[in-house]
Each structure stands twice: as C-alpha cells, then as structure tokens.
Amino acid sequence: MTEVSSLTGRLLVATPALADPNFDRAVVLLLDHDEEGSLGVVLNRPTPVGVVDILATWAGLTGEPEVVFQGGPVSLDSALGVAVIPGDEGPLGWRRVYGAIGLVDLDAPPELLAAALGSLRIFAGYAGWGPGQLESELAEGAWYVVESEPGDVSSPRPESLWRAVLRRQRSELAMIATYPDDPSLN
C-alpha cells in the first residue's frame, strides 16, 4: 500500500463534471483522511430542519442559518457537531481536527463549550470514502482540493459557498466560480 498524504482539514470542492447528485457543487470539509479512508461533511447543504427541533440544547449556540445541514449521504440519522474554537486550548467536549476546527461531543453539556465557541454547525450524516476511493476520485478529476478557512464552517450564505471558495483561489480555479449552473443554456 502506498503512503497517503493526509488531506485532513482541507476542502474538497466538486468539479462541474462530478456527476453524483449527492455532491453537485458540494464543498466538503475533510475531518479525517488516511490509508483507512476518508470522512467529511458537506458544508453547503442546509436542510429545512431547525437545530432546535432535534438538538434543542445546542440551538442557541449555532450560527445563521440555525438549521441542520446534510453532511453527506451516509448515516443521515446521526449528528455531528463541527465547531471553530480560536486559541491553542479547546474546552472539554471538543476535539481539534485541524487548526481551529474541531468536533464537538454532542452528548457533553453545551455550557462546557459555550464560552469558547467561535461558531458551531450541526450536520446530519457525513460523506465517507473507503481505502483508496477518494484518491481514485481525485485522479479522475472529480474534486478540487483547496485550503479551508475557519469561516467556511459557519458561512452565513452556504448556498454561495461553492463559488466563494473557488473565487478566493489564486489560480485558474477562480475562473471556475463563474461556471454556469446549466452550461447547455449558454
């Protein structure tokens, strides 16, 4: 097995050619990536379900929009909390993933984290890849891999995140942000 260079903490941005409807114009934050596979959450799929409806104790700590996001097509009945906590030390109930971004233990009392939270987003489900699967998709050109920024987790306009992430790139990727939703209409 060849060594896998970790992409944990980076963003996968779906290319316009990616045909899987689960990932059409998706921006995925990789929470774990190693030789055993990859796991991430789709940052730009808000649902109509309010956080207050499923995790009321955490509702006051989430940013706008205060809804649950569909983190991916796997385990939609499970919830993941992703939070940005500035500084070197994180509180109990939070595990650093990359930089200021980490996972929240949603079974922990919210008051343990409330004072430290920079932002919090709740995801139903996740995106997962088995060993070598993501590397194959990358080789096929299905994803752009770019650096994440803490504000990506809590973007108040998730519907525009795909374009915003591409637009901030200092390469030809910035031009992809102008790719039409339906190229056949050009």
Coordinates of C-alpha atoms in Angstrom, one line a residue:
M1 CA 0.0 0.0 0.0
T2 CA 1.3 3.4 -0.9
E3 CA 1.5 6.1 1.8
V4 CA -1.4 8.5 1.8
S5 CA -0.6 12.2 2.4
S6 CA -3.3 13.4 4.7
L7 CA -5.8 15.9 3.4
T8 CA -7.5 16.3 6.8
G9 CA -8.7 19.9 7.3
R10 CA -8.7 20.6 3.5
L11 CA -11.8 21.2 1.4
L12 CA -13.0 19.1 -1.5
V13 CA -14.8 21.2 -4.0
A14 CA -16.8 19.3 -6.5
T15 CA -15.8 19.9 -10.1
P16 CA -18.6 20.8 -12.5
A17 CA -18.0 17.4 -14.1
L18 CA -18.8 15.4 -11.0
A19 CA -22.0 13.5 -11.9
D20 CA -23.0 12.3 -8.4
P21 CA -26.1 14.3 -7.4
N22 CA -25.2 13.9 -3.7
F23 CA -22.2 16.1 -4.4
D24 CA -23.3 18.5 -7.1
R25 CA -21.5 21.8 -6.3
A26 CA -20.6 20.4 -2.9
V27 CA -17.9 21.8 -0.6
V28 CA -16.7 19.0 1.7
L29 CA -14.6 19.6 4.8
L30 CA -12.4 16.6 5.4
L31 CA -12.4 15.7 9.0
D32 CA -10.3 12.6 8.6
H33 CA -8.1 11.2 5.8
D34 CA -5.6 8.4 6.0
E35 CA -4.9 5.0 4.4
E36 CA -8.1 3.6 6.0
G37 CA -10.4 6.0 4.2
S38 CA -11.8 9.5 4.5
L39 CA -14.7 11.2 6.3
G40 CA -16.0 14.7 5.8
V41 CA -19.1 16.8 5.9
V42 CA -20.8 18.8 3.1
L43 CA -20.7 22.4 4.3
N44 CA -23.3 23.8 1.8
R45 CA -26.4 21.6 2.2
P46 CA -28.8 23.3 4.7
T47 CA -32.0 21.4 5.4
P48 CA -35.3 22.9 6.4
V49 CA -35.0 21.2 9.9
G50 CA -34.1 23.6 12.7
V51 CA -31.4 22.6 15.2
V52 CA -34.0 23.4 17.9
D53 CA -36.2 20.5 16.5
I54 CA -33.6 17.8 17.1
L55 CA -30.9 19.2 19.5
A56 CA -32.7 21.9 21.4
T57 CA -29.9 22.3 24.0
W58 CA -27.4 23.3 21.2
A59 CA -29.8 25.5 19.2
G60 CA -28.7 28.8 20.9
L61 CA -25.1 28.1 20.0
T62 CA -25.3 27.6 16.3
G63 CA -24.9 30.4 13.8
E64 CA -27.2 31.5 11.0
P65 CA -28.9 29.7 9.4
E66 CA -29.9 27.9 12.6
V67 CA -30.7 24.6 10.7
V68 CA -29.2 21.2 10.5
F69 CA -27.0 20.6 7.4
Q70 CA -27.0 17.4 5.4
G71 CA -23.4 16.4 6.0
G72 CA -23.5 13.7 3.3
P73 CA -25.3 10.6 2.2
V74 CA -24.0 8.3 5.0
S75 CA -25.8 7.8 8.3
L76 CA -28.4 10.5 8.0
D77 CA -29.8 9.5 11.4
S78 CA -26.6 10.5 13.2
A79 CA -25.5 14.0 14.1
L80 CA -22.0 15.6 14.1
G81 CA -21.1 18.9 15.6
V82 CA -18.3 20.9 14.0
A83 CA -17.1 24.0 15.7
V84 CA -14.4 26.6 15.4
I85 CA -12.7 27.4 18.6
P86 CA -9.9 30.1 18.5
G87 CA -6.8 29.7 20.5
D88 CA -4.4 27.0 21.5
E89 CA -6.5 25.2 24.1
G90 CA -10.0 23.8 23.5
P91 CA -12.6 23.0 26.2
L92 CA -13.7 19.6 27.3
G93 CA -16.2 18.2 24.8
W94 CA -14.2 19.4 21.8
R95 CA -11.5 17.6 19.8
R96 CA -9.3 19.5 17.4
V97 CA -9.3 18.3 13.8
Y98 CA -7.3 20.9 12.0
G99 CA -6.3 24.4 13.0
A100 CA -9.2 26.0 14.9
I101 CA -11.7 23.5 13.5
G102 CA -12.8 20.5 15.6
L103 CA -15.5 18.1 16.5
V104 CA -18.0 18.6 19.3
D105 CA -19.2 15.9 21.6
L106 CA -22.9 16.5 21.3
D107 CA -23.5 14.4 24.5
A108 CA -21.5 16.9 26.5
P109 CA -23.3 19.7 28.3
P110 CA -23.4 22.7 25.9
E111 CA -22.3 25.1 28.7
L112 CA -18.9 23.4 28.7
L113 CA -18.3 24.8 25.3
A114 CA -20.5 27.9 25.1
A115 CA -17.9 30.5 26.2
A116 CA -15.2 29.2 23.9
L117 CA -17.2 28.7 20.7
G118 CA -16.4 30.8 17.7
S119 CA -19.1 29.0 15.6
L120 CA -21.0 25.7 15.6
R121 CA -22.7 23.8 12.9
I122 CA -24.7 20.6 13.2
F123 CA -24.6 18.0 10.5
A124 CA -26.9 15.0 9.9
G125 CA -24.8 12.3 8.3
Y126 CA -21.4 12.5 6.6
A127 CA -19.6 11.8 3.4
G128 CA -17.3 8.7 3.6
W129 CA -14.8 7.0 1.3
G130 CA -13.2 3.6 1.7
P131 CA -9.4 3.0 1.4
G132 CA -8.2 4.5 -1.9
Q133 CA -11.7 5.5 -3.0
L134 CA -11.1 9.3 -2.6
E135 CA -7.7 9.0 -4.2
S136 CA -9.4 7.4 -7.3
E137 CA -11.9 10.2 -7.5
L138 CA -9.1 12.8 -7.2
A139 CA -7.2 11.1 -10.0
E140 CA -10.4 11.1 -12.2
G141 CA -10.7 14.9 -11.6
A142 CA -13.9 14.8 -9.6
W143 CA -12.7 17.2 -6.9
Y144 CA -10.5 20.2 -6.4
V145 CA -8.5 20.2 -3.2
V146 CA -8.1 23.6 -1.6
E147 CA -7.2 25.0 1.8
S148 CA -10.1 25.6 4.3
E149 CA -10.7 28.7 6.3
P150 CA -12.4 28.7 9.7
G151 CA -15.2 30.8 8.3
D152 CA -16.1 28.1 5.8
V153 CA -17.7 26.0 8.6
S154 CA -20.1 28.7 9.5
S155 CA -20.7 30.6 6.3
P156 CA -24.0 32.6 6.7
R157 CA -24.7 32.1 3.0
P158 CA -24.0 28.4 2.4
E159 CA -25.7 28.4 -0.9
S160 CA -22.9 30.6 -2.3
L161 CA -20.0 28.7 -0.6
W162 CA -19.0 26.7 -3.8
R163 CA -18.5 29.9 -5.8
A164 CA -16.9 31.8 -2.9
V165 CA -14.3 29.1 -2.2
L166 CA -13.4 28.9 -5.8
R167 CA -13.3 32.7 -6.3
R168 CA -10.7 33.1 -3.5
Q169 CA -8.2 30.8 -5.1
R170 CA -5.1 32.3 -6.6
S171 CA -5.1 30.2 -9.7
E172 CA -7.2 29.3 -12.7
L173 CA -9.7 27.7 -10.2
A174 CA -11.0 31.2 -9.5
M175 CA -12.4 31.3 -13.1
I176 CA -14.4 28.0 -12.4
A177 CA -16.5 30.0 -10.0
T178 CA -18.3 31.6 -13.0
Y179 CA -19.2 28.2 -14.4
P180 CA -22.9 28.3 -15.2
D181 CA -25.4 26.1 -13.3
D182 CA -26.6 24.7 -16.6
P183 CA -23.9 25.0 -19.4
S184 CA -26.4 23.9 -22.1
L185 CA -28.1 27.3 -21.7
N186 CA -25.0 29.2 -23.0

